[in-house]
Short mmCIF file of C-alpha atoms and ligand atoms in Angstrom, two decimals:
data_model
loop_
_atom_site.label_atom_id
_atom_site.label_comp_id
_atom_site.label_asym_id
_atom_site.label_seq_id
_atom_site.Cartn_x
_atom_site.Cartn_y
_atom_site.Cartn_z
CA MET A 1 -0.05 0.06 -0.53
CA LYS A 2 1.45 3.45 -0.90
CA ASN A 3 1.88 5.76 2.22
CA THR A 4 1.58 9.28 1.65
CA GLY A 5 1.36 10.90 4.72
CA VAL A 6 1.93 11.36 8.32
CA ARG A 7 4.27 8.52 9.61
CA ALA A 8 2.38 7.33 12.80
CA PRO A 9 4.36 5.42 15.43
CA ALA A 10 2.67 2.11 15.89
CA GLY A 11 1.70 0.57 19.21
CA PRO A 12 0.50 1.70 22.46
CA SER A 13 -0.04 5.55 23.15
CA GLN A 14 3.53 7.29 23.62
CA PHE A 15 4.54 10.64 25.24
CA VAL A 16 7.15 11.70 22.82
CA PRO A 17 9.46 14.38 25.01
CA VAL A 18 9.51 17.58 23.57
CA SER A 19 12.53 19.85 24.09
CA ALA A 20 12.38 22.37 27.00
CA PHE A 21 10.46 25.32 26.01
CA ASP A 22 9.26 28.73 27.62
CA LEU A 23 5.51 29.18 27.83
CA VAL A 24 4.09 32.44 28.87
CA VAL A 25 0.27 32.35 29.73
CA PHE A 26 -1.62 35.83 29.98
CA GLY A 27 -4.79 35.66 31.78
CA ALA A 28 -3.04 32.80 33.87
CA ALA A 29 -5.29 33.67 36.74
CA GLY A 30 -8.65 33.28 34.91
CA ASP A 31 -10.68 30.28 34.39
CA LEU A 32 -9.15 28.91 31.18
CA SER A 33 -5.36 28.64 32.40
CA LEU A 34 -6.75 27.37 35.97
CA ARG A 35 -9.33 24.64 34.60
CA LYS A 36 -7.77 23.72 31.43
CA LEU A 37 -4.11 24.94 30.90
CA ILE A 38 -2.30 24.32 33.99
CA PRO A 39 -3.75 21.14 34.83
CA SER A 40 -2.86 19.71 31.33
CA LEU A 41 0.72 20.90 31.70
CA PHE A 42 0.87 19.00 34.59
CA HIS A 43 -0.25 16.07 33.13
CA ARG A 44 1.74 15.88 30.09
CA TRP A 45 4.86 16.77 32.77
CA ARG A 46 4.12 13.80 34.84
CA ASP A 47 3.70 11.72 31.89
CA GLY A 48 7.45 12.47 31.15
CA GLN A 49 6.90 14.96 28.21
CA ILE A 50 7.32 18.14 29.43
CA PRO A 51 11.45 18.50 30.53
CA ASP A 52 11.77 20.17 33.91
CA GLU A 53 13.86 22.66 32.56
CA SER A 54 10.85 24.39 30.90
CA ARG A 55 9.30 27.63 32.04
CA ILE A 56 5.40 28.47 32.27
CA ILE A 57 5.49 31.98 33.11
CA GLY A 58 2.06 33.10 34.40
CA VAL A 59 0.93 36.34 33.79
CA SER A 60 -2.08 38.18 34.77
CA ARG A 61 -2.73 42.14 36.55
CA SER A 62 -3.40 40.85 40.04
CA GLU A 63 -0.57 41.25 42.89
CA MET A 64 0.50 37.75 43.75
CA SER A 65 3.59 36.17 44.76
CA GLU A 66 4.99 33.21 42.69
CA GLY A 67 3.95 31.03 45.99
CA ALA A 68 0.83 32.15 45.73
CA PHE A 69 0.22 31.45 42.33
CA ARG A 70 1.38 27.76 42.71
CA ALA A 71 -1.15 27.71 45.62
CA LEU A 72 -3.80 29.13 43.41
CA ALA A 73 -2.99 26.41 40.84
CA LEU A 74 -2.75 23.60 43.16
CA GLU A 75 -6.29 24.71 44.69
CA SER A 76 -7.73 24.78 41.38
CA PHE A 77 -6.66 21.60 39.98
CA ARG A 78 -7.75 19.89 42.98
CA LYS A 79 -11.01 21.73 42.64
CA PHE A 80 -11.50 20.69 38.90
CA HIS A 81 -10.26 17.32 39.13
CA PRO A 82 -11.61 15.98 42.39
CA ALA A 83 -11.11 12.20 41.82
CA GLU A 84 -7.54 12.59 40.86
CA ALA A 85 -5.40 11.80 43.92
CA ILE A 86 -2.53 14.20 43.82
CA ASP A 87 0.66 13.47 45.03
CA GLU A 88 2.19 16.40 46.96
CA GLY A 89 5.57 15.64 46.13
CA GLU A 90 4.86 15.57 42.35
CA TRP A 91 3.20 18.73 42.41
CA SER A 92 5.73 20.66 44.41
CA ALA A 93 8.46 19.30 41.80
CA PHE A 94 5.94 20.63 38.82
CA GLY A 95 5.30 23.95 40.76
CA ARG A 96 8.97 24.60 40.12
CA LEU A 97 8.14 25.08 36.70
CA LEU A 98 5.54 27.53 37.34
CA ARG A 99 6.70 31.36 37.68
CA TYR A 100 4.47 34.46 38.12
CA VAL A 101 4.77 37.93 36.76
CA ARG A 102 2.31 40.54 37.38
CA LEU A 103 1.83 42.54 34.32
CA ASP A 104 -1.40 44.75 32.44
CA ALA A 105 -0.35 43.24 29.24
CA ALA A 106 -2.74 45.20 27.18
CA ALA A 107 -1.98 48.46 28.50
CA GLN A 108 0.25 51.35 26.92
CA GLY A 109 3.61 51.93 28.55
CA ALA A 110 3.63 48.94 31.05
CA ASP A 111 6.64 47.68 32.36
CA TRP A 112 7.46 44.81 30.48
CA SER A 113 11.22 44.26 32.13
CA PRO A 114 10.01 41.59 34.75
CA LEU A 115 8.69 39.23 32.00
CA ALA A 116 11.80 39.98 29.70
CA SER A 117 13.78 38.92 32.68
CA ALA A 118 11.99 36.20 33.52
CA LEU A 119 12.52 34.85 29.73
CA ALA A 120 16.20 35.81 29.79
CA GLY A 121 18.82 33.31 29.79
CA GLU A 122 17.31 30.60 27.38
CA THR A 123 17.18 30.39 23.79
CA ARG A 124 14.58 27.85 23.15
CA GLN A 125 11.02 27.52 21.83
CA ARG A 126 8.73 30.51 23.06
CA VAL A 127 5.15 30.24 23.22
CA PHE A 128 2.85 33.22 23.97
CA TYR A 129 -0.62 31.82 25.03
CA LEU A 130 -3.52 34.35 25.48
CA ALA A 131 -5.99 33.34 27.42
CA LEU A 132 -7.63 37.03 27.50
CA ALA A 133 -10.91 38.26 26.15
CA PRO A 134 -10.11 38.55 22.12
CA SER A 135 -10.85 42.49 22.35
CA LEU A 136 -7.24 42.42 24.01
CA TYR A 137 -5.25 40.03 21.28
CA GLY A 138 -4.08 43.29 19.16
CA ASP A 139 -3.32 45.23 21.91
CA VAL A 140 -1.42 42.25 23.82
CA SER A 141 0.48 41.38 20.38
CA ARG A 142 1.76 44.75 19.73
CA ASN A 143 3.14 45.16 22.97
CA ILE A 144 4.92 41.73 22.67
CA GLY A 145 6.62 42.98 19.72
CA ALA A 146 7.13 46.60 21.27
CA ALA A 147 8.93 44.79 24.22
CA GLY A 148 11.23 42.64 21.79
CA LEU A 149 10.03 39.61 23.20
CA ARG A 150 9.24 38.18 19.75
CA SER A 151 12.12 35.63 19.64
CA PRO A 152 12.98 33.73 16.19
CA GLY A 153 10.16 31.43 15.60
CA ALA A 154 7.89 32.56 18.51
CA ARG A 155 4.63 31.48 18.56
CA ILE A 156 1.36 32.76 20.01
CA VAL A 157 -1.87 30.86 20.66
CA LEU A 158 -5.25 32.69 20.49
CA GLU A 159 -8.36 31.05 22.14
CA LYS A 160 -11.84 31.33 20.17
CA PRO A 161 -13.76 33.25 19.67
CA ILE A 162 -11.83 35.17 17.40
CA GLY A 163 -14.22 38.17 17.56
CA LYS A 164 -17.87 38.70 17.39
CA ASP A 165 -18.37 39.02 13.51
CA LEU A 166 -16.35 39.06 10.42
CA GLU A 167 -15.23 42.30 10.84
CA SER A 168 -13.96 42.36 14.28
CA ALA A 169 -12.20 39.15 13.46
CA ARG A 170 -10.64 40.60 10.59
CA ALA A 171 -9.36 43.54 13.07
CA ILE A 172 -8.03 40.89 15.50
CA ASN A 173 -6.01 38.84 12.48
CA ASP A 174 -4.94 42.17 10.96
CA ALA A 175 -3.21 43.42 14.56
CA VAL A 176 -1.97 40.01 15.46
CA GLY A 177 -0.79 39.14 11.97
CA SER A 178 1.12 42.64 12.18
CA VAL A 179 3.50 41.17 14.81
CA PHE A 180 3.52 37.36 14.23
CA ALA A 181 3.39 35.62 10.75
CA GLU A 182 0.54 33.37 9.84
CA GLU A 183 2.69 30.08 10.53
CA SER A 184 3.27 31.48 14.05
CA ILE A 185 -0.29 31.88 15.04
CA PHE A 186 -2.16 29.10 16.60
CA ARG A 187 -6.05 29.61 16.98
CA ILE A 188 -7.58 27.06 19.05
CA ASP A 189 -10.58 25.15 18.37
CA HIS A 190 -10.40 22.59 21.44
CA TYR A 191 -12.68 20.24 19.55
CA LEU A 192 -10.07 19.54 16.87
CA GLY A 193 -8.02 18.31 19.78
CA LYS A 194 -10.52 15.65 20.82
CA GLU A 195 -9.59 11.98 20.46
CA THR A 196 -13.11 11.07 18.58
CA VAL A 197 -12.93 14.32 16.44
CA GLN A 198 -9.27 13.49 15.06
CA ASN A 199 -10.69 9.84 14.35
CA LEU A 200 -13.13 11.33 12.01
CA ILE A 201 -10.23 11.62 9.43
CA VAL A 202 -9.39 8.14 10.03
CA LEU A 203 -12.57 6.78 10.09
CA ARG A 204 -13.64 7.74 6.74
CA PHE A 205 -10.11 8.02 4.80
CA MET A 206 -8.60 5.04 6.16
CA ASN A 207 -11.51 2.65 5.22
CA SER A 208 -12.27 1.52 2.24
CA LEU A 209 -16.20 0.97 2.51
CA PHE A 210 -17.33 4.48 3.42
CA GLU A 211 -15.72 6.75 0.65
CA PRO A 212 -17.93 5.22 -2.10
CA VAL A 213 -21.36 5.88 -0.30
CA TRP A 214 -20.19 9.20 1.42
CA ASN A 215 -22.42 11.43 -0.58
CA ALA A 216 -25.76 12.45 -0.90
CA ASN A 217 -26.69 9.53 -3.39
CA ALA A 218 -26.48 7.24 -0.52
CA ILE A 219 -26.60 9.55 2.20
CA ASP A 220 -30.22 11.20 3.31
CA HIS A 221 -29.07 13.54 6.00
CA VAL A 222 -26.46 14.11 8.55
CA GLU A 223 -27.38 15.53 12.18
CA ILE A 224 -24.52 17.06 14.33
CA THR A 225 -25.75 17.50 17.89
CA VAL A 226 -23.71 18.88 20.44
CA ALA A 227 -25.86 19.25 23.80
CA GLU A 228 -24.51 20.11 27.34
CA SER A 229 -26.66 19.96 30.45
CA ILE A 230 -24.83 22.70 32.04
CA GLY A 231 -26.32 26.32 32.12
CA ALA A 232 -24.08 29.67 31.43
CA GLY A 233 -23.80 30.10 34.90
CA GLY A 234 -20.76 31.88 35.89
CA ARG A 235 -19.87 32.63 32.29
CA ALA A 236 -23.43 34.47 31.57
CA ASP A 237 -21.71 37.76 31.26
CA TYR A 238 -19.70 36.93 28.39
CA TYR A 239 -22.15 34.51 27.09
CA ASP A 240 -24.89 36.83 26.80
CA THR A 241 -22.57 38.81 24.35
CA ALA A 242 -22.13 35.76 22.08
CA GLY A 243 -25.06 33.08 22.12
CA ALA A 244 -24.96 29.48 20.92
CA LEU A 245 -24.43 30.56 17.23
CA ARG A 246 -21.08 32.42 18.15
CA ASP A 247 -20.01 30.33 20.95
CA MET A 248 -20.55 26.95 19.54
CA VAL A 249 -21.65 26.90 15.79
CA GLN A 250 -19.20 29.24 14.39
CA ASN A 251 -16.46 27.17 15.59
CA HIS A 252 -17.26 23.45 17.12
CA LEU A 253 -20.29 22.61 14.93
CA LEU A 254 -18.68 23.93 11.52
CA GLN A 255 -15.57 22.41 12.20
CA LEU A 256 -17.52 19.11 12.52
CA LEU A 257 -19.59 19.74 9.64
CA CYS A 258 -16.15 20.24 7.54
CA LEU A 259 -14.77 17.27 8.75
CA VAL A 260 -17.70 15.38 7.76
CA ALA A 261 -18.14 16.79 4.42
CA MET A 262 -14.77 17.58 2.89
CA GLU A 263 -12.93 15.58 0.16
CA PRO A 264 -10.50 13.13 0.77
CA PRO A 265 -7.40 15.37 1.34
CA LEU A 266 -4.15 14.57 -0.56
CA ASP A 267 -1.90 14.00 2.79
CA LEU A 268 -2.58 15.01 6.24
CA GLU A 269 -0.34 18.15 6.24
CA PRO A 270 -2.02 21.20 7.83
CA ASP A 271 -2.61 23.46 4.82
CA THR A 272 -3.90 20.48 2.50
CA VAL A 273 -6.56 19.45 5.54
CA ARG A 274 -7.23 23.05 5.48
CA ASP A 275 -7.88 23.62 2.15
CA GLU A 276 -10.41 21.16 1.83
CA LYS A 277 -12.37 22.19 4.92
CA ILE A 278 -12.60 25.83 3.89
CA LYS A 279 -13.90 24.79 0.39
CA VAL A 280 -17.01 23.20 2.36
CA MET A 281 -17.30 26.57 4.40
CA ARG A 282 -17.41 28.21 0.98
CA ALA A 283 -19.90 25.96 -0.46
CA LEU A 284 -22.43 26.63 2.81
CA ARG A 285 -25.80 28.17 1.39
CA PRO A 286 -25.96 31.46 2.93
CA ILE A 287 -29.12 31.88 5.07
CA THR A 288 -31.16 35.14 4.42
CA ALA A 289 -34.10 36.73 6.17
CA GLU A 290 -36.27 34.94 3.60
CA ASN A 291 -35.44 31.58 5.06
CA VAL A 292 -34.12 32.01 8.17
CA ARG A 293 -37.30 30.85 10.08
CA LYS A 294 -37.38 27.87 7.99
CA ALA A 295 -33.60 27.06 8.29
CA THR A 296 -32.95 28.15 11.93
CA VAL A 297 -34.55 27.68 15.52
CA ARG A 298 -33.54 29.95 18.33
CA GLY A 299 -34.31 29.07 21.89
CA GLN A 300 -33.47 30.25 25.50
CA TYR A 301 -33.60 28.03 28.83
CA GLY A 302 -36.15 28.65 31.39
CA LYS A 303 -36.69 27.22 34.86
CA GLY A 304 -36.61 23.27 34.82
CA ALA A 305 -35.56 20.21 36.24
CA SER A 306 -31.65 19.47 35.29
CA ASP A 307 -28.99 17.51 36.57
CA GLY A 308 -30.97 16.10 39.73
CA GLY A 309 -31.92 19.52 40.88
CA VAL A 310 -33.93 22.45 39.84
CA ALA A 311 -32.15 24.91 37.43
CA GLU A 312 -32.80 28.44 37.02
CA SER A 313 -33.77 30.49 33.99
CA TYR A 314 -31.06 31.95 31.99
CA GLU A 315 -32.35 35.34 32.52
CA ALA A 316 -32.39 34.53 36.48
CA GLU A 317 -28.55 33.40 36.03
CA LEU A 318 -27.94 36.50 34.37
CA GLY A 319 -30.22 39.00 36.27
CA ARG A 320 -31.52 40.65 33.45
CA PRO A 321 -34.02 40.22 30.67
CA SER A 322 -32.15 39.00 27.44
CA ARG A 323 -32.66 37.56 24.19
CA THR A 324 -29.61 35.83 23.34
CA GLU A 325 -30.01 32.42 22.38
CA THR A 326 -28.79 29.23 24.23
CA PHE A 327 -29.82 26.75 22.00
CA VAL A 328 -29.78 26.99 18.22
CA ALA A 329 -30.82 24.55 15.46
CA ILE A 330 -29.95 25.16 11.86
CA LYS A 331 -30.52 23.18 8.80
CA ALA A 332 -27.15 23.70 6.48
CA ASN A 333 -27.15 22.99 2.74
CA ILE A 334 -23.74 22.22 1.33
CA ASP A 335 -24.10 23.36 -2.33
CA ASN A 336 -21.62 21.27 -4.06
CA TRP A 337 -21.54 18.04 -5.97
CA ARG A 338 -21.16 15.79 -3.23
CA TRP A 339 -23.82 16.92 -0.89
CA LYS A 340 -26.79 18.52 -3.08
CA GLY A 341 -29.80 17.34 -1.51
CA ALA A 342 -28.39 15.97 1.78
CA PRO A 343 -28.66 18.59 4.55
CA PHE A 344 -26.51 18.85 7.56
CA TYR A 345 -28.90 19.39 10.54
CA LEU A 346 -26.91 21.14 13.44
CA ARG A 347 -27.96 21.88 17.10
CA THR A 348 -26.17 22.87 20.33
CA GLY A 349 -27.49 24.27 23.48
CA LYS A 350 -26.92 24.67 27.24
CA ARG A 351 -28.95 23.28 29.76
CA MET A 352 -30.29 20.36 27.82
CA ALA A 353 -31.46 16.67 29.07
CA SER A 354 -27.81 15.68 28.79
CA ARG A 355 -24.50 16.17 27.88
CA TYR A 356 -23.46 14.29 24.55
CA SER A 357 -21.80 15.14 21.03
CA GLU A 358 -22.92 13.13 18.32
CA ILE A 359 -22.89 12.91 14.80
CA VAL A 360 -25.19 10.69 12.83
CA ILE A 361 -24.87 9.61 9.27
CA GLN A 362 -28.44 8.76 8.00
CA PHE A 363 -28.33 6.46 4.72
CA LYS A 364 -31.30 6.60 2.49
CA GLU A 365 -34.10 4.23 3.07
CA ILE A 366 -34.43 1.00 1.35
CA ALA A 367 -35.83 0.99 -2.54
CA HIS A 368 -38.68 -1.66 -1.66
CA ALA A 369 -39.31 -3.36 1.30
CA LEU A 370 -39.68 -7.15 1.26
CA ILE A 371 -41.03 -7.36 4.84
CA ASP A 372 -43.65 -5.09 6.16
CA ASP A 373 -42.19 -3.81 9.73
CA ARG A 374 -42.24 -0.36 9.69
CA ARG A 375 -40.99 -0.03 13.27
CA ALA A 376 -37.89 -2.41 12.61
CA LEU A 377 -37.32 -1.18 9.16
CA GLN A 378 -35.37 1.92 9.68
CA PRO A 379 -32.91 3.26 7.63
CA THR A 380 -28.75 2.25 7.95
CA ARG A 381 -27.21 4.97 10.46
CA MET A 382 -23.72 5.50 11.46
CA VAL A 383 -23.66 7.21 15.13
CA ILE A 384 -20.37 8.67 15.66
CA ARG A 385 -20.58 9.33 19.73
CA LEU A 386 -17.94 12.01 20.42
CA GLN A 387 -18.21 12.22 24.00
CA PRO A 388 -19.15 10.88 26.50
CA ASP A 389 -19.50 7.09 26.02
CA GLU A 390 -16.97 7.58 22.92
CA GLY A 391 -17.52 5.17 19.92
CA VAL A 392 -19.02 4.13 16.88
CA LYS A 393 -22.08 2.30 15.90
CA LEU A 394 -23.53 1.08 12.61
CA LEU A 395 -27.22 0.11 13.14
CA LEU A 396 -28.37 -2.23 11.03
CA VAL A 397 -31.77 -4.37 10.41
CA THR A 398 -31.29 -7.96 11.01
CA LYS A 399 -33.34 -10.80 11.39
CA ASP A 400 -34.24 -11.52 15.13
CA PRO A 401 -33.26 -15.07 15.67
CA GLY A 402 -35.13 -18.06 16.22
CA PRO A 403 -38.37 -19.17 14.98
CA GLY A 404 -41.59 -17.28 14.55
CA GLY A 405 -41.17 -15.99 11.01
CA MET A 406 -38.80 -13.23 9.50
CA ARG A 407 -39.14 -10.92 12.47
CA LEU A 408 -36.72 -7.89 12.25
CA ARG A 409 -34.62 -5.91 14.87
CA TYR A 410 -32.78 -2.65 14.21
CA VAL A 411 -29.22 -3.28 16.36
CA PRO A 412 -25.94 -1.82 16.72
CA LEU A 413 -22.85 -3.08 15.40
CA ASN A 414 -21.09 -1.17 18.33
CA LEU A 415 -17.43 -0.07 18.54
CA SER A 416 -17.16 1.17 22.15
CA TYR A 417 -14.10 2.77 22.75
CA ALA A 418 -14.22 1.69 26.25
CA GLU A 419 -14.31 -2.11 25.52
CA HIS A 420 -11.87 -1.69 22.72
CA PHE A 421 -8.82 0.45 24.05
CA GLU A 422 -7.56 1.14 27.38
CA ALA A 423 -5.96 4.44 26.71
CA ARG A 424 -6.63 7.46 29.08
CA TYR A 425 -8.51 9.93 27.02
CA PRO A 426 -6.57 13.04 27.62
CA ASP A 427 -8.39 16.50 27.77
CA ALA A 428 -8.12 18.05 24.31
CA TYR A 429 -5.71 20.82 25.66
CA GLU A 430 -3.14 18.66 26.75
CA ARG A 431 -2.65 17.76 22.80
CA LEU A 432 -3.18 21.41 21.52
CA LEU A 433 -0.31 22.37 23.87
CA MET A 434 1.83 19.80 23.21
CA ALA A 435 1.25 20.74 18.95
CA VAL A 436 1.66 24.04 19.71
CA VAL A 437 5.40 23.44 21.02
CA ARG A 438 6.21 21.03 18.31
CA GLY A 439 4.61 23.53 15.76
CA ASP A 440 2.15 21.31 14.26
CA LEU A 441 -0.78 23.52 12.79
CA ALA A 442 -2.77 20.77 12.11
CA LEU A 443 -5.34 20.96 14.56
CA PHE A 444 -5.57 24.92 14.29
CA MET A 445 -7.58 27.05 12.33
CA ARG A 446 -6.09 29.40 9.79
CA ARG A 447 -7.27 32.79 9.13
CA ASP A 448 -9.06 32.28 6.05
CA GLU A 449 -11.11 29.35 7.86
CA VAL A 450 -11.85 31.76 10.58
CA GLU A 451 -13.17 34.15 8.44
CA ALA A 452 -15.24 32.02 6.25
CA ALA A 453 -16.99 30.75 9.32
CA TRP A 454 -17.98 34.18 10.24
CA LYS A 455 -19.37 35.12 7.02
CA TRP A 456 -21.80 32.25 6.81
CA VAL A 457 -22.60 32.89 10.81
CA ASP A 458 -22.84 36.79 9.82
CA GLY A 459 -25.27 36.19 7.38
CA ILE A 460 -27.73 34.23 10.12
CA LEU A 461 -26.82 37.03 12.67
CA GLY A 462 -28.17 39.53 10.07
CA ALA A 463 -31.14 37.75 9.28
CA TRP A 464 -32.20 37.21 12.72
CA ALA A 465 -31.81 40.76 12.97
CA GLU A 466 -33.91 42.08 10.34
CA ASP A 467 -36.31 39.55 10.69
CA ALA A 468 -36.63 39.83 14.34
CA THR A 469 -36.73 35.79 14.62
CA PRO A 470 -38.35 35.01 18.12
CA VAL A 471 -36.41 33.06 20.91
CA HIS A 472 -38.29 30.03 21.82
CA PRO A 473 -38.65 29.26 25.08
CA TYR A 474 -37.40 25.74 26.59
CA ALA A 475 -37.44 23.97 30.06
CA ALA A 476 -34.08 23.38 31.27
CA GLY A 477 -33.42 19.75 31.16
CA THR A 478 -35.05 19.09 27.75
CA ASP A 479 -34.10 18.54 24.26
CA GLY A 480 -34.75 22.27 23.50
CA PRO A 481 -37.57 24.24 21.83
CA SER A 482 -40.30 21.96 20.17
CA GLN A 483 -39.70 24.18 17.11
CA ALA A 484 -36.19 22.18 16.37
CA ALA A 485 -38.39 19.19 16.06
CA MET A 486 -40.88 20.40 13.69
CA MET A 487 -37.89 21.63 11.45
CA LEU A 488 -37.20 18.41 10.73
CA ASP A 489 -40.95 17.33 10.55
CA ARG A 490 -41.35 19.62 7.81
CA ASP A 491 -38.96 17.80 5.97
CA GLY A 492 -40.55 14.29 6.78
CA ARG A 493 -37.40 13.45 9.00
CA SER A 494 -36.93 13.49 12.85
CA TRP A 495 -33.70 13.63 15.14
CA PHE A 496 -32.38 10.55 15.77
CA ASP A 497 -33.29 9.63 19.44
CA GLY A 498 -31.58 6.16 19.75
CA VAL A 499 -32.73 2.74 19.53
C1 LIG B 501 -16.63 25.94 24.57
C2 LIG B 501 -17.81 27.15 24.77
O1 LIG B 501 -15.69 26.39 23.51
O2 LIG B 501 -16.87 24.73 24.72
C3 LIG B 501 -18.44 26.75 26.18
O3 LIG B 501 -17.34 28.37 24.83
C4 LIG B 501 -18.70 25.35 26.25
O4 LIG B 501 -19.61 27.63 25.91
C5 LIG B 501 -17.72 24.15 25.86
O5 LIG B 501 -19.33 24.72 27.33
C6 LIG B 501 -17.88 22.74 25.46
O6 LIG B 501 -16.80 21.92 25.36
P1 LIG B 501 -16.74 20.62 25.75
O7 LIG B 501 -15.23 20.06 25.42
O8 LIG B 501 -17.23 20.47 27.26
O9 LIG B 501 -17.90 19.89 24.90
#
C-alpha cells in the first residue's frame, strides 16, 4: 500500500518528549488557565513529556507572589479534578516550572522588564498563550512586539472566539498578523484536539467501505448535536454577548461539519486539510431573512429540572432580561456535487436533557421493502459518539433469530472505545499545547477558515436581526424548543433519538 502521509508510531500511546520550552500564559489567574491549561501541562509533565527545564510563566494583572500563584494553581487543580489523587511531592516538583509576573499586558506603557527578565537566559521555543478576551489580542500582540520579546520562531496561541463577527475577526487577525506571521499563529478550536474528532479523518479515509457511499446519492442527511447539561452559570456575562451561534456553531460545529463533508485530502499536511475544510465552508448556502425562520430555530432555557435538581432560567442566572439564544438548530445546505440534496442539521444548546456530542449519518431508505415492519425497518445509520461513551455504531436491520417467521430487529454493530481500548482520554488541551510546542498547525484554524466561518454566521445573525426571529423558550433539562423537532418534521425527518 502506498503511504503518502504522516508516519505514525505503531503500538500503544506514547508521550514523545518535547524539547524544553518557555510558555507565557497571559490571563494566568483566569478560568481557562486554571481549569484547563495548567492541569494539562501538569499531566503532560507527569507523563514525562515536558522537561523540567521548561518554564511556564503566568502573567496577570493581580498582585500575587510566585508562591501564591502556585498555591492557586494547586487549589484549582483539586477543584476541577476532584477524582484525581494528587501526590504533593509531584505537584511541588511541577510547581518549580511555574513562575509568575504581574503585568497589565494590554495597557500602553506598562513595564515589561520583569517578563523580559523571566524569559532571559535561554534560547528555546517561546510560546505566548493569550487566555484573554479577544478584544485584547491586538494590543497584547503589539506590546509583545514592542517589548522585543518575539524571539525567532516564537508562537502565539489565540483562544476562540476570534471576534464577534467577520469585521472584528479581520481586525484581530490584522493586528496579530502585523506582529506574528500566519505560520506562528495557533488559533484554538479545542474540538480539533478531541480524540474522537481526530478519529473522523481515520474513519472516513482509512477504511475503503465508506467513501463510495459518502455522498447525497446514498446519504439522506447528517445530524450534528452538541448538547450540554450545564447552563451559562458564572460565564453568563460573556455568554450573553455571544449566544450559542457564536459560542459553538461558528467554531466547533462548523469544524465537525467540515470534517464530515470535506473531500479526501491528498495528505495530512496542515494546509492540505485546511484547504479542503474551507471549500466546504464556502459551499454553505447563505441563510437570509427570507428563509431564516425555516432554516434556523433559536431557543433560551427557562427554569426546569436539570442535573438532578432545579435549574434557574437563563435570565435569572444573568440577572436581567435577554434575547440571547442558549440553543440553536440550523438546517445547513452544502451546495456542491457531493452534498446537493442531503442537508446537515446542526443543534447545540445549554441546559439540555444530557451532555452528549454525536454525529449521525443517516443513509437513504431501502428502495423496496420485502417485509412490512415499519418499526424495525429503519434506514442504516452510522452514529459517531464524540463524548461521553466514545464510539461508533452502525445501526443495521437484522433478522431476529429463532422461530416465529421473519421478524426484524434494528441493532447496532458497536465499536465502544471503553471496551476496545485501554487508553486514558486526555483533555483536548493537552494535545493542543504539545502541538503548539512542536509547531504542528494541523489542529488549529487558519485565518481564512475563521473568516469564512464568520461570513456564514454573520449572514444568520443579520437575518435574525432583520426578521426579528423569535427566541423560543424551553424548559431546562429538555431537548430544546419543540420548533427544532418541527424543523425536521417539515422535511419528513426527525432527530435520531437512539434505539
Ligand atoms: C467552549 C464554549 O468553547 O466549549 C463553552 O465556549 C462550552 O460554552 C464548551 O461549554 C464545550 O466544550 P466541551 O469540550 O465540554 O464539549
